[in-house]
N, CA, C and O of each residue as an XYZ file, in Angstrom:
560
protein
N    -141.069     59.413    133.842
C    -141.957     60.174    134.715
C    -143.207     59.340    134.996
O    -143.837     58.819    134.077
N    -143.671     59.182    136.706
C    -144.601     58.521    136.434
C    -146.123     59.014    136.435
O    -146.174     59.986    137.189
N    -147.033     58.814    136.046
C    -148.405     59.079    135.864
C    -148.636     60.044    136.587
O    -148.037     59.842    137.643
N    -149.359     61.325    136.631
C    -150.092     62.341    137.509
C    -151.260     61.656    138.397
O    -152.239     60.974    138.095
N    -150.732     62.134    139.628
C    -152.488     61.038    140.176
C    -153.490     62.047    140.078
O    -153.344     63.261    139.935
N    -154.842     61.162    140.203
C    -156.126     62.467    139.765
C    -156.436     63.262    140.210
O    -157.347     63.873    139.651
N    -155.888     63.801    141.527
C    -156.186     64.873    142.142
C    -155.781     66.024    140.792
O    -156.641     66.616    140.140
N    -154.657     66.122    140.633
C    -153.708     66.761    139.493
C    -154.247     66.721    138.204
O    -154.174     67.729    137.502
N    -154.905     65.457    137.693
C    -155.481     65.703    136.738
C    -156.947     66.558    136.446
O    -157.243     67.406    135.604
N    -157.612     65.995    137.417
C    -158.963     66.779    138.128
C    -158.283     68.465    138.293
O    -158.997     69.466    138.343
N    -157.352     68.473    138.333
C    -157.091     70.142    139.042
C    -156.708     70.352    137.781
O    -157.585     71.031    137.248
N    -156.067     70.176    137.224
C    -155.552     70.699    135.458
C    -156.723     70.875    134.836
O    -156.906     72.038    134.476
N    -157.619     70.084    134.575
C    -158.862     70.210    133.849
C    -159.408     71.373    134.487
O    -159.466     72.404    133.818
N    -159.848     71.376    135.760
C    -160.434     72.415    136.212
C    -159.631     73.659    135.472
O    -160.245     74.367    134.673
N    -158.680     73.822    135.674
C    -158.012     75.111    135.582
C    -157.927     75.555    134.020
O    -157.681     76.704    133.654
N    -158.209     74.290    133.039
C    -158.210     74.702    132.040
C    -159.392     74.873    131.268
O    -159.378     75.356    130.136
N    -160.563     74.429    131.944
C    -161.982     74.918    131.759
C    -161.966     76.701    132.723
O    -162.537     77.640    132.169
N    -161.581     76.825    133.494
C    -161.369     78.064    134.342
C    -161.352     78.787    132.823
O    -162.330     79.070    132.132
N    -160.188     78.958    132.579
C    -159.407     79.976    131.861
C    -160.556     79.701    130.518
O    -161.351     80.612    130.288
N    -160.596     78.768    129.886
C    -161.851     78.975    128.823
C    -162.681     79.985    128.869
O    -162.884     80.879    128.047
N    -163.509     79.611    130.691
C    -164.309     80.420    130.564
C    -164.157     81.818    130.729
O    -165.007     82.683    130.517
N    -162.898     81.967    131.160
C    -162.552     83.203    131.531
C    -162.643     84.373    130.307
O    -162.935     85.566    130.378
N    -162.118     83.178    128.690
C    -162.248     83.773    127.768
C    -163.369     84.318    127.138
O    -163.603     85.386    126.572
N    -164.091     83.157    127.420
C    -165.514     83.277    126.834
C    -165.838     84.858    127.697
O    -166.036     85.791    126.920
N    -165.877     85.071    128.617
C    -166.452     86.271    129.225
C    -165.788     87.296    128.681
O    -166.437     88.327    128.508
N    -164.874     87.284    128.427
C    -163.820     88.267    128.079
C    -164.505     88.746    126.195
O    -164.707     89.807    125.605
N    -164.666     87.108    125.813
C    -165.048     87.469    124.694
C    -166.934     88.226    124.505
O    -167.351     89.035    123.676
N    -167.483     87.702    125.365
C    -168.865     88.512    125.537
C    -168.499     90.160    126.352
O    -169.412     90.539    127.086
N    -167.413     90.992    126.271
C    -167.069     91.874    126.374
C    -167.217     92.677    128.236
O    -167.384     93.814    128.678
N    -167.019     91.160    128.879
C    -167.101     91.299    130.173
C    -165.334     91.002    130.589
O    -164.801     89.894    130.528
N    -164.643     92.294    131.009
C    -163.395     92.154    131.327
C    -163.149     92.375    132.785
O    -162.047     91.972    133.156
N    -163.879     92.898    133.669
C    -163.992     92.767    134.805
C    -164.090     91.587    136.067
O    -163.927     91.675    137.284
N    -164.389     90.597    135.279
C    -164.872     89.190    135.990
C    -164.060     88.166    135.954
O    -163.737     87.656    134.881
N    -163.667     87.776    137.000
C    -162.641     86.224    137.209
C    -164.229     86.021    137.170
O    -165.297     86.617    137.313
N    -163.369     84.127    136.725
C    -164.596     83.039    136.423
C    -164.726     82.487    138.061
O    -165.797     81.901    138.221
N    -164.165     82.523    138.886
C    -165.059     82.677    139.881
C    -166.118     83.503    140.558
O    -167.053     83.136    141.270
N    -165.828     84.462    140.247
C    -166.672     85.492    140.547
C    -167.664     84.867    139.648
O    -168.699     84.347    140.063
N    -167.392     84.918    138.665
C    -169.188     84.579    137.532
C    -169.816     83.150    137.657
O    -170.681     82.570    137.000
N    -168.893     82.720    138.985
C    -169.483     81.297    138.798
C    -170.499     81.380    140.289
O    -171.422     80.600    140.522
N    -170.073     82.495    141.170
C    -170.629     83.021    142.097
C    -172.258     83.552    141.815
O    -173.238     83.247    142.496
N    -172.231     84.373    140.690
C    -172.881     85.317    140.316
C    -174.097     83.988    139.976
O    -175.084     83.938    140.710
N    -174.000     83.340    139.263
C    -174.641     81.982    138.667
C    -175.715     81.359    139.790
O    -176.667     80.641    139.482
N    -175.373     81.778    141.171
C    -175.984     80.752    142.487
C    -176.491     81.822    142.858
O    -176.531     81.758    144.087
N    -176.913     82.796    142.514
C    -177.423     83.885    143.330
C    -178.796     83.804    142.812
O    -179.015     84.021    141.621
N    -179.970     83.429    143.846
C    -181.094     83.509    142.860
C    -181.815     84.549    142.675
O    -181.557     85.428    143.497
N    -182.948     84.928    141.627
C    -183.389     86.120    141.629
C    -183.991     86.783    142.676
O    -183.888     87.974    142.380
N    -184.508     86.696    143.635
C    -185.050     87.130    144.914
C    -184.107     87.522    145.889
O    -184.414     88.185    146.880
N    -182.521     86.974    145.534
C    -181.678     86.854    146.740
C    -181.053     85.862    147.069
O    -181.641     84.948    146.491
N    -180.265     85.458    147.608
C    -179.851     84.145    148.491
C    -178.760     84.905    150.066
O    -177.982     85.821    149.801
N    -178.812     84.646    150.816
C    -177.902     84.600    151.884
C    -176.550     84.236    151.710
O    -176.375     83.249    150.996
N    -175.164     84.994    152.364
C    -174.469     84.160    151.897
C    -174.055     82.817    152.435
O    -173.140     82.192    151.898
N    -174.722     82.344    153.512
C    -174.163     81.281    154.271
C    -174.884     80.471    152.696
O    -174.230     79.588    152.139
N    -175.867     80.791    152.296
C    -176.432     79.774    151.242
C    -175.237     79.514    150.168
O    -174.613     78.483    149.919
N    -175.157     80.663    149.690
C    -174.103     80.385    148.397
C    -173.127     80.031    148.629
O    -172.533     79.599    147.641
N    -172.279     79.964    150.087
C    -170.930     79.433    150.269
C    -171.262     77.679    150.253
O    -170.354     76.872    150.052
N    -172.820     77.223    150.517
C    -173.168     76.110    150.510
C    -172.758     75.819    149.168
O    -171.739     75.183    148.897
N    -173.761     76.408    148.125
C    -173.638     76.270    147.014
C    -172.462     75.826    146.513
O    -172.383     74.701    146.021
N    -171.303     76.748    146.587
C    -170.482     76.895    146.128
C    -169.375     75.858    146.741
O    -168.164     75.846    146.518
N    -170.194     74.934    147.635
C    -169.252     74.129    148.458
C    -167.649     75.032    148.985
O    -166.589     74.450    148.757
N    -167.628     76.030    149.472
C    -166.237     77.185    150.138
C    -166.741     77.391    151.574
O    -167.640     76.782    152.152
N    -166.251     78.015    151.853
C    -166.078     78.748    153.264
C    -166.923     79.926    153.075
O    -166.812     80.827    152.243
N    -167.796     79.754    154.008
C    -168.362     81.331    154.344
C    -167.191     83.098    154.112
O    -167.373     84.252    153.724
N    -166.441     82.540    154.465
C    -165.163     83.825    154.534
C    -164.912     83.870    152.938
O    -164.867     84.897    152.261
N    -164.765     82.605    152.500
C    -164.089     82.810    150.923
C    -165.311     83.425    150.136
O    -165.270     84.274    149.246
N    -166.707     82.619    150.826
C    -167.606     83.582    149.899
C    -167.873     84.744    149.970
O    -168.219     85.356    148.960
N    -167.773     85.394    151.286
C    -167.645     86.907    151.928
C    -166.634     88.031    150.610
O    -166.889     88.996    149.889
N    -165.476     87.183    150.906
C    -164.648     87.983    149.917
C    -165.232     88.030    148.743
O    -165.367     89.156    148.264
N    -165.748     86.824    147.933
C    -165.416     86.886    146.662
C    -167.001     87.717    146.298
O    -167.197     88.229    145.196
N    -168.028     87.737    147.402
C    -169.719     88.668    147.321
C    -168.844     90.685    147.342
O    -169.002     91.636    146.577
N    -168.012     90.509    148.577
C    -167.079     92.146    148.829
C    -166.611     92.169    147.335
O    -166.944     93.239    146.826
N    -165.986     91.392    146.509
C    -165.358     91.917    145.264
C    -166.932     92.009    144.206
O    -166.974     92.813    143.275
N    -167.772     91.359    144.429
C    -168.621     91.441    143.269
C    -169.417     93.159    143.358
O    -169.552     94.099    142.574
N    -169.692     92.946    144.386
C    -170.189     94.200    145.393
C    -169.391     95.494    144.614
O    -169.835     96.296    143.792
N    -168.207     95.382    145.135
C    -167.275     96.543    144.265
C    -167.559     96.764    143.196
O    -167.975     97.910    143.025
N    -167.504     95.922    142.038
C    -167.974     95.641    140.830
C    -169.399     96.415    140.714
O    -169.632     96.916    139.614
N    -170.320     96.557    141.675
C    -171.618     96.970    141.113
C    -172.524     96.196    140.804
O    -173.660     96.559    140.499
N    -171.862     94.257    140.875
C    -172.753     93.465    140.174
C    -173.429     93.148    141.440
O    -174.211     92.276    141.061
N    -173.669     93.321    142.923
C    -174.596     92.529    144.123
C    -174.701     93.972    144.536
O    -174.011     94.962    144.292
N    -175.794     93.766    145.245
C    -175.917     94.285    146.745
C    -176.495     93.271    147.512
O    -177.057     92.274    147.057
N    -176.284     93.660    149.127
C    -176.610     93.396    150.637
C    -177.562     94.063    150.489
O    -177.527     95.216    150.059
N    -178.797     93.315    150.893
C    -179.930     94.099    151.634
C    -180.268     93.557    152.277
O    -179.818     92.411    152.269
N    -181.375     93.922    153.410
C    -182.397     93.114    154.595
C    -183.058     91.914    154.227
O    -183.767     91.884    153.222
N    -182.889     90.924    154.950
C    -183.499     89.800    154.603
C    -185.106     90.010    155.321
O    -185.428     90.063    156.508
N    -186.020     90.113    153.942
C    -187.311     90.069    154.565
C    -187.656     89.129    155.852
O    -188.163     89.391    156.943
N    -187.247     88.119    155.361
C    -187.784     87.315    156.529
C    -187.089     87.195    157.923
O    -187.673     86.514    158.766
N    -186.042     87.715    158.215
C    -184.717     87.889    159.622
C    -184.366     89.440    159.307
O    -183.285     89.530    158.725
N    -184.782     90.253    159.460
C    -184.212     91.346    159.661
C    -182.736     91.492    160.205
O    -182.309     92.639    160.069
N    -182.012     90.760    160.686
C    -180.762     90.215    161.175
C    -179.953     89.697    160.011
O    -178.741     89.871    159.878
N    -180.596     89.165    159.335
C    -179.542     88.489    157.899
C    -180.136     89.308    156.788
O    -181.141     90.016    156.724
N    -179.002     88.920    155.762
C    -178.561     90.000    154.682
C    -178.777     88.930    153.174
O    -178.421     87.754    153.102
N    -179.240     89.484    152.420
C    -179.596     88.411    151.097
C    -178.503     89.593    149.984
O    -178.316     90.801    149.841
N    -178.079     88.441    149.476
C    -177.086     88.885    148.316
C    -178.119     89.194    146.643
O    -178.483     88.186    146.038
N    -178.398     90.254    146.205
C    -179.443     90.473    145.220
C    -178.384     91.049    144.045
O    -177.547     91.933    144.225
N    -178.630     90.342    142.838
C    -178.134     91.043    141.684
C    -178.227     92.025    141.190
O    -179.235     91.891    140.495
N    -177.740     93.306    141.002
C    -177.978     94.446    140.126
C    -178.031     94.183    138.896
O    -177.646     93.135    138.380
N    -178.707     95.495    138.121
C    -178.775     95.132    136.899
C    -177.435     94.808    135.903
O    -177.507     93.970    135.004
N    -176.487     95.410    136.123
C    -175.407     95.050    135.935
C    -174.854     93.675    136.276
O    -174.081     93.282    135.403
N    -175.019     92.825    137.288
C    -174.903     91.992    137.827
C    -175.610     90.850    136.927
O    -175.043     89.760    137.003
N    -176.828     90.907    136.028
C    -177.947     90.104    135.469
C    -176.981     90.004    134.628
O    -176.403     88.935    134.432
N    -176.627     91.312    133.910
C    -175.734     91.192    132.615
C    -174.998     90.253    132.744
O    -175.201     89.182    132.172
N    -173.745     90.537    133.723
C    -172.713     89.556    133.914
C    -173.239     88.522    133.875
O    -173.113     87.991    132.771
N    -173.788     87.963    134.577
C    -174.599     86.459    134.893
C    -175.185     85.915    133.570
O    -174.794     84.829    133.141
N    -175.970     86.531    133.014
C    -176.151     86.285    131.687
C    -174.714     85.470    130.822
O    -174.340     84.309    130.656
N    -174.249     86.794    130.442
C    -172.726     86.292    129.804
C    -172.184     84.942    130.077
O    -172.009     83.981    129.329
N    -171.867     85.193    131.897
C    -171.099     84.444    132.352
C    -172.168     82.406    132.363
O    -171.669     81.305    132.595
N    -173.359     82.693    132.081
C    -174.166     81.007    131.519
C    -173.641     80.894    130.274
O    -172.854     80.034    129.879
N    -174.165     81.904    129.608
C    -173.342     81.647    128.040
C    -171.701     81.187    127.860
O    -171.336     80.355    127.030
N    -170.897     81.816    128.697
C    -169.547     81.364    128.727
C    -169.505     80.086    129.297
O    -168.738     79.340    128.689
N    -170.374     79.306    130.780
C    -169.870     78.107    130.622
C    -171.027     76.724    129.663
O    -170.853     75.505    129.629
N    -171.834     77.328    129.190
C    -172.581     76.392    128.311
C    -171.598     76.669    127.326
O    -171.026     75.624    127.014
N    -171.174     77.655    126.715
C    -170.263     77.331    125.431
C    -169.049     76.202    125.650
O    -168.713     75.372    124.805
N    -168.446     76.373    127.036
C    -167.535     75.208    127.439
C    -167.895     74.210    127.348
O    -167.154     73.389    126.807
N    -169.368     73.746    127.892
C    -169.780     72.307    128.115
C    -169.920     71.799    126.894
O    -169.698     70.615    126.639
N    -170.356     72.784    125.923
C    -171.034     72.057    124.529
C    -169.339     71.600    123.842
O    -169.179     70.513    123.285
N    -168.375     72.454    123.976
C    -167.159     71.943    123.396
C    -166.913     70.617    123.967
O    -166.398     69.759    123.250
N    -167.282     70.313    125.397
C    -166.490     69.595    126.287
C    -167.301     68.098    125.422
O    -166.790     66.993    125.244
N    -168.449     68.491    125.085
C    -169.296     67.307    125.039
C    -168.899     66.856    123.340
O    -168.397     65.820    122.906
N    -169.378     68.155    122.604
C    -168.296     67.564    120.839
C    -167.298     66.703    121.198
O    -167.319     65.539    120.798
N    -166.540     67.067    121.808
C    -164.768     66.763    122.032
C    -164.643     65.256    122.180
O    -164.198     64.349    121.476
N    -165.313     65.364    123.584
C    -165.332     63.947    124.181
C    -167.186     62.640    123.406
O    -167.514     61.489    123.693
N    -167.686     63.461    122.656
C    -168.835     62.063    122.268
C    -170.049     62.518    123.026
O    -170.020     63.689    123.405
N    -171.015     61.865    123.289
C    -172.578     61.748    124.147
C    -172.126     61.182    125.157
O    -172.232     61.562    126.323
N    -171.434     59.950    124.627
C    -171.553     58.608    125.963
C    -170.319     59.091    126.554
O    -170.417     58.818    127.751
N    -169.110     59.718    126.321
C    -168.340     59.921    127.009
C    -168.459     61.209    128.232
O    -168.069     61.319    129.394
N    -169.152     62.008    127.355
C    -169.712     63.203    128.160
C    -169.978     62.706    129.454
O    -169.250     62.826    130.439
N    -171.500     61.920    129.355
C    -172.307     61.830    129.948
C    -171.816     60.920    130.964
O    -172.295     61.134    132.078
N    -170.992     59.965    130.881
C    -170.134     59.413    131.609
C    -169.215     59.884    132.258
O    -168.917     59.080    133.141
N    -168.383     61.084    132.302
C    -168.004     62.117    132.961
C    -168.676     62.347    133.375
O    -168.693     61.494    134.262
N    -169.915     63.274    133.627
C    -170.724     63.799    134.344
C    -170.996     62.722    135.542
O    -170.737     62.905    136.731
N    -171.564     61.583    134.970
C    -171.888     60.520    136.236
C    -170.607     60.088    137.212
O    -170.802     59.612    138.330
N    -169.299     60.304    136.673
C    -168.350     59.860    137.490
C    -168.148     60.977    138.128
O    -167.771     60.833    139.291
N    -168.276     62.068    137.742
C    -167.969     63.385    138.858
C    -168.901     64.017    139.802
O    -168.771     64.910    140.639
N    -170.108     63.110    139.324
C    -171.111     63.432    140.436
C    -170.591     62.292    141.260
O    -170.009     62.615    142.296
N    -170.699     60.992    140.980
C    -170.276     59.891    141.781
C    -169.266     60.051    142.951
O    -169.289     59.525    144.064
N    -168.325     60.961    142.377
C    -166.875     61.422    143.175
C    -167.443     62.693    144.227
O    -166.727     63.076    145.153
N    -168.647     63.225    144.002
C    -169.099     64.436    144.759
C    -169.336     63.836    145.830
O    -169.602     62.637    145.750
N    -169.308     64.544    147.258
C    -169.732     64.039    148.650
C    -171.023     64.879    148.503
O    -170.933     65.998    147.999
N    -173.035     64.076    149.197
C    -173.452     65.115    149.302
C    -173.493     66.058    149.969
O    -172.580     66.331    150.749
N    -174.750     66.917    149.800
C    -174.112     68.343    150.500
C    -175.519     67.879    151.227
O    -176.363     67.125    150.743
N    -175.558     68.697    152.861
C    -176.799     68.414    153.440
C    -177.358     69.543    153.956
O    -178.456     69.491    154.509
């Protein structure tokens, strides 16, 4: 069999930090939340953000972030309200419920990173980090 190329490997890792964190939330007694959703919840700043912002954030599609703000929404963890400054646009604001989650859901992926970083060393860590920023396109 020959070698996985890195797209595949990059996507395995992802998916298996996913599900970590999925646990970790699960284990801070949040069973409601895919780790996308809480990774959503994470870019929302306290005042608000728009969602054209967070789909930035989140490097997705405006539509994918639409959905995945409509499922948080359900949840109880956002609301839509008036954007002070455009009465025309809508800022995505955390409920208190929503803080909770968000809370949890930092704690669930700092508990990942700190494993990720034991696992792999300082210098290896940190060398990951620089190669996956390196591999990032910026955002403008």
């Amino acid at each position: 069999m020959s070698e996985p190329d890195l797209s595949h490997l990059l996507l395995t890792a992802f998916r298996s930090l996913d599900t970590e964190i999925g646990r970790g939330l699960q284990d801070r007694g949040i069973s409601d939340l895919r780790p996308s959703q809480a990774a959503a919840l994470l870019l929302v700043d306290r005042a608000g953000t728009r969602l054209t912002e967070l789909a930035h954030r989140a490097v997705i599609t405006k539509q994918a972030m639409m959905q995945i703000v409509d499922e948080l929404e359900s949840l109880g963890c956002v609301r839509r309200l008036p954007d002070d400054a455009d009465a025309r646009a809508k800022v995505v604001r955390l409920t208190a419920k929503g803080l909770r989650h968000r809370a949890a859901a930092r704690k669930s992926v700092q508990a990942v990173e700190m494993r990720v970083r034991r696992s792999l060393g300082e210098r290896r860590y940190e060398a990951l980090r620089t190669t996956l920023t390196d591999l990032t396109p910026p955002t403008e």
